[in-house]
PDB file of C-alpha atoms in Angstrom:
ATOM      1  CA  MET A   1     241.364  57.985 138.316  1.00 74.00           C
ATOM      2  CA  ALA A   2     239.631  54.997 136.708  1.00 90.00           C
ATOM      3  CA  LEU A   3     236.167  53.525 136.334  1.00 96.00           C
ATOM      4  CA  THR A   4     235.849  50.016 137.746  1.00 97.00           C
ATOM      5  CA  LEU A   5     233.214  47.422 136.927  1.00 98.00           C
ATOM      6  CA  ASP A   6     232.265  44.477 139.116  1.00 98.00           C
ATOM      7  CA  ILE A   7     229.690  41.939 137.957  1.00 98.00           C
ATOM      8  CA  VAL A   8     228.417  39.639 140.692  1.00 98.00           C
ATOM      9  CA  THR A   9     225.816  36.861 140.589  1.00 96.00           C
ATOM     10  CA  PRO A  10     224.432  34.892 143.543  1.00 95.00           C
ATOM     11  CA  GLU A  11     226.976  32.154 142.742  1.00 94.00           C
ATOM     12  CA  ARG A  12     230.186  34.139 142.199  1.00 95.00           C
ATOM     13  CA  ARG A  13     232.051  37.274 141.192  1.00 96.00           C
ATOM     14  CA  VAL A  14     231.970  37.082 137.393  1.00 96.00           C
ATOM     15  CA  LEU A  15     234.191  40.049 136.562  1.00 96.00           C
ATOM     16  CA  SER A  16     236.249  42.797 138.152  1.00 97.00           C
ATOM     17  CA  VAL A  17     237.950  45.112 135.664  1.00 97.00           C
ATOM     18  CA  THR A  18     238.948  48.716 134.980  1.00 97.00           C
ATOM     19  CA  VAL A  19     236.948  50.122 132.054  1.00 97.00           C
ATOM     20  CA  ASP A  20     236.441  53.254 129.963  1.00 96.00           C
ATOM     21  CA  GLU A  21     232.663  52.934 129.662  1.00 97.00           C
ATOM     22  CA  VAL A  22     229.749  50.657 130.619  1.00 98.00           C
ATOM     23  CA  ARG A  23     226.472  50.295 128.680  1.00 97.00           C
ATOM     24  CA  ALA A  24     223.606  48.459 130.327  1.00 97.00           C
ATOM     25  CA  PRO A  25     219.977  47.443 129.665  1.00 96.00           C
ATOM     26  CA  GLY A  26     217.932  49.387 132.219  1.00 96.00           C
ATOM     27  CA  VAL A  27     214.253  48.696 132.795  1.00 94.00           C
ATOM     28  CA  LEU A  28     213.495  52.175 131.408  1.00 94.00           C
ATOM     29  CA  GLY A  29     215.898  51.798 128.476  1.00 94.00           C
ATOM     30  CA  GLY A  30     219.588  51.416 127.819  1.00 96.00           C
ATOM     31  CA  PHE A  31     222.127  53.823 129.299  1.00 97.00           C
ATOM     32  CA  GLY A  32     225.856  54.443 129.476  1.00 97.00           C
ATOM     33  CA  ILE A  33     228.282  55.265 132.273  1.00 97.00           C
ATOM     34  CA  ARG A  34     231.640  56.995 132.018  1.00 96.00           C
ATOM     35  CA  LEU A  35     234.183  58.360 134.468  1.00 96.00           C
ATOM     36  CA  ASN A  36     232.740  60.754 137.096  1.00 96.00           C
ATOM     37  CA  HIS A  37     229.120  59.739 136.449  1.00 96.00           C
ATOM     38  CA  GLU A  38     226.593  60.891 139.024  1.00 96.00           C
ATOM     39  CA  PRO A  39     225.699  58.229 141.614  1.00 97.00           C
ATOM     40  CA  PHE A  40     222.519  56.272 140.995  1.00 95.00           C
ATOM     41  CA  MET A  41     220.952  52.823 141.236  1.00 97.00           C
ATOM     42  CA  THR A  42     218.593  51.148 138.779  1.00 97.00           C
ATOM     43  CA  ALA A  43     217.010  47.821 137.917  1.00 97.00           C
ATOM     44  CA  LEU A  44     218.273  45.931 134.879  1.00 97.00           C
ATOM     45  CA  GLU A  45     216.323  44.065 132.214  1.00 94.00           C
ATOM     46  CA  PRO A  46     217.683  40.846 130.761  1.00 95.00           C
ATOM     47  CA  GLY A  47     219.933  41.940 127.907  1.00 95.00           C
ATOM     48  CA  ARG A  48     223.393  42.930 126.717  1.00 96.00           C
ATOM     49  CA  LEU A  49     225.818  44.603 129.093  1.00 97.00           C
ATOM     50  CA  THR A  50     228.791  46.054 127.204  1.00 97.00           C
ATOM     51  CA  TYR A  51     231.982  47.521 128.558  1.00 97.00           C
ATOM     52  CA  LEU A  52     234.773  49.280 126.692  1.00 96.00           C
ATOM     53  CA  GLU A  53     238.331  48.639 127.732  1.00 94.00           C
ATOM     54  CA  GLY A  54     241.178  50.161 125.751  1.00 90.00           C
ATOM     55  CA  GLY A  55     238.949  50.727 122.726  1.00 89.00           C
ATOM     56  CA  ARG A  56     237.660  47.126 122.661  1.00 95.00           C
ATOM     57  CA  GLU A  57     234.064  46.141 123.388  1.00 95.00           C
ATOM     58  CA  HIS A  58     233.281  43.172 125.643  1.00 96.00           C
ATOM     59  CA  HIS A  59     229.753  41.783 125.887  1.00 97.00           C
ATOM     60  CA  TYR A  60     227.907  39.922 128.635  1.00 97.00           C
ATOM     61  CA  ALA A  61     224.374  38.569 128.737  1.00 96.00           C
ATOM     62  CA  VAL A  62     222.790  39.599 132.030  1.00 96.00           C
ATOM     63  CA  GLY A  63     219.558  38.081 133.239  1.00 92.00           C
ATOM     64  CA  GLY A  64     218.264  41.161 135.043  1.00 92.00           C
ATOM     65  CA  GLY A  65     219.243  42.486 138.432  1.00 96.00           C
ATOM     66  CA  PHE A  66     220.491  45.840 139.691  1.00 98.00           C
ATOM     67  CA  LEU A  67     223.274  48.282 138.868  1.00 98.00           C
ATOM     68  CA  GLN A  68     224.780  50.865 141.192  1.00 98.00           C
ATOM     69  CA  VAL A  69     227.159  53.699 140.313  1.00 98.00           C
ATOM     70  CA  ALA A  70     229.103  55.606 142.971  1.00 97.00           C
ATOM     71  CA  ASP A  71     232.615  57.039 143.239  1.00 96.00           C
ATOM     72  CA  ASN A  72     233.662  55.759 139.779  1.00 97.00           C
ATOM     73  CA  LYS A  73     232.662  52.223 140.666  1.00 98.00           C
ATOM     74  CA  VAL A  74     229.940  50.318 138.801  1.00 98.00           C
ATOM     75  CA  ILE A  75     228.544  47.306 140.629  1.00 98.00           C
ATOM     76  CA  VAL A  76     226.199  44.961 138.784  1.00 98.00           C
ATOM     77  CA  LEU A  77     224.248  42.517 140.936  1.00 98.00           C
ATOM     78  CA  ALA A  78     222.882  40.240 138.227  1.00 96.00           C
ATOM     79  CA  ASP A  79     220.583  37.243 138.432  1.00 92.00           C
ATOM     80  CA  THR A  80     222.845  35.653 135.799  1.00 93.00           C
ATOM     81  CA  ALA A  81     225.820  36.913 133.769  1.00 95.00           C
ATOM     82  CA  GLU A  82     227.703  35.189 130.982  1.00 95.00           C
ATOM     83  CA  ALA A  83     230.414  36.414 128.619  1.00 95.00           C
ATOM     84  CA  ALA A  84     229.404  36.295 124.956  1.00 94.00           C
ATOM     85  CA  ALA A  85     232.257  33.916 124.147  1.00 92.00           C
ATOM     86  CA  ASP A  86     231.095  31.476 126.850  1.00 93.00           C
ATOM     87  CA  ILE A  87     227.516  31.128 125.614  1.00 94.00           C
ATOM     88  CA  ASP A  88     226.662  27.736 124.169  1.00 91.00           C
ATOM     89  CA  VAL A  89     224.400  28.845 121.299  1.00 91.00           C
ATOM     90  CA  ALA A  90     222.782  25.437 120.750  1.00 91.00           C
ATOM     91  CA  ARG A  91     221.941  25.133 124.451  1.00 91.00           C
ATOM     92  CA  ALA A  92     220.692  28.739 124.574  1.00 90.00           C
ATOM     93  CA  ARG A  93     218.461  28.155 121.539  1.00 92.00           C
ATOM     94  CA  LYS A  94     217.038  24.964 123.066  1.00 92.00           C
ATOM     95  CA  THR A  95     216.412  26.716 126.403  1.00 90.00           C
ATOM     96  CA  PHE A  96     214.677  29.587 124.590  1.00 91.00           C
ATOM     97  CA  GLU A  97     212.438  27.291 122.540  1.00 93.00           C
ATOM     98  CA  GLU A  98     211.459  25.171 125.553  1.00 92.00           C
ATOM     99  CA  ALA A  99     210.709  28.212 127.715  1.00 89.00           C
ATOM    100  CA  GLN A 100     208.736  29.823 124.902  1.00 91.00           C
ATOM    101  CA  ASP A 101     206.664  26.649 124.422  1.00 91.00           C
ATOM    102  CA  ARG A 102     205.898  26.532 128.166  1.00 90.00           C
ATOM    103  CA  LEU A 103     205.008  30.229 128.193  1.00 90.00           C
ATOM    104  CA  LEU A 104     202.640  29.859 125.228  1.00 91.00           C
ATOM    105  CA  ALA A 105     200.745  27.173 127.170  1.00 89.00           C
ATOM    106  CA  LEU A 106     200.074  29.636 130.039  1.00 87.00           C
ATOM    107  CA  THR A 107     197.878  32.667 130.474  1.00 87.00           C
ATOM    108  CA  GLU A 108     198.945  35.800 132.325  1.00 89.00           C
ATOM    109  CA  GLN A 109     196.761  34.683 135.230  1.00 89.00           C
ATOM    110  CA  ASP A 110     198.624  31.375 135.678  1.00 88.00           C
ATOM    111  CA  GLU A 111     200.905  31.167 138.700  1.00 90.00           C
ATOM    112  CA  GLY A 112     204.051  30.321 136.719  1.00 87.00           C
ATOM    113  CA  TYR A 113     203.557  32.923 133.988  1.00 90.00           C
ATOM    114  CA  GLY A 114     205.959  35.521 135.458  1.00 89.00           C
ATOM    115  CA  ALA A 115     208.762  33.033 136.045  1.00 88.00           C
ATOM    116  CA  GLU A 116     208.400  31.515 132.580  1.00 88.00           C
ATOM    117  CA  SER A 117     208.291  34.944 130.957  1.00 89.00           C
ATOM    118  CA  ALA A 118     211.544  35.830 132.755  1.00 88.00           C
ATOM    119  CA  ARG A 119     213.141  32.589 131.463  1.00 88.00           C
ATOM    120  CA  VAL A 120     212.194  33.514 127.899  1.00 90.00           C
ATOM    121  CA  LYS A 121     213.692  37.014 128.303  1.00 91.00           C
ATOM    122  CA  ARG A 122     216.952  35.653 129.761  1.00 90.00           C
ATOM    123  CA  ALA A 123     217.286  33.031 127.011  1.00 90.00           C
ATOM    124  CA  ALA A 124     216.536  35.604 124.299  1.00 92.00           C
ATOM    125  CA  ALA A 125     219.176  37.914 125.767  1.00 92.00           C
ATOM    126  CA  ARG A 126     221.768  35.125 125.703  1.00 91.00           C
ATOM    127  CA  LEU A 127     220.996  34.441 122.034  1.00 91.00           C
ATOM    128  CA  ARG A 128     221.251  38.147 121.118  1.00 91.00           C
ATOM    129  CA  VAL A 129     224.572  38.540 122.922  1.00 93.00           C
ATOM    130  CA  ALA A 130     225.941  35.357 121.328  1.00 90.00           C
ATOM    131  CA  GLY A 131     225.069  36.808 117.936  1.00 83.00           C
ATOM    132  CA  SER A 132     222.401  34.325 116.917  1.00 49.00           C
TER     133      SER A 132
END
């Protein structure tokens, strides 16, 4: 028996792989999943999703979404997902700085505050996963 991981965004299936363990950024804190984990579903924060395969760690930046575990299958429905190696650090840094500047110009009562705050969190997650 094996643990499978599928990462899906609105645009495409990003990954489908057999893994030993999955670690994810839940809205209530990080958590891990191994073989025969109890079924559950949770919301994800923008952050680092890590999976272990054959003793090696692989990292993805996820921009929030949901994760479901059932029958040794982990399904991540992410707003965005990008492998660490695929992240353009210069672009991620620029996106973060621009989103942060826009957010600083808003108050929590402004209509676009929530969306801009989410952009900052996603960009920060990409930078953390890329190692910058």
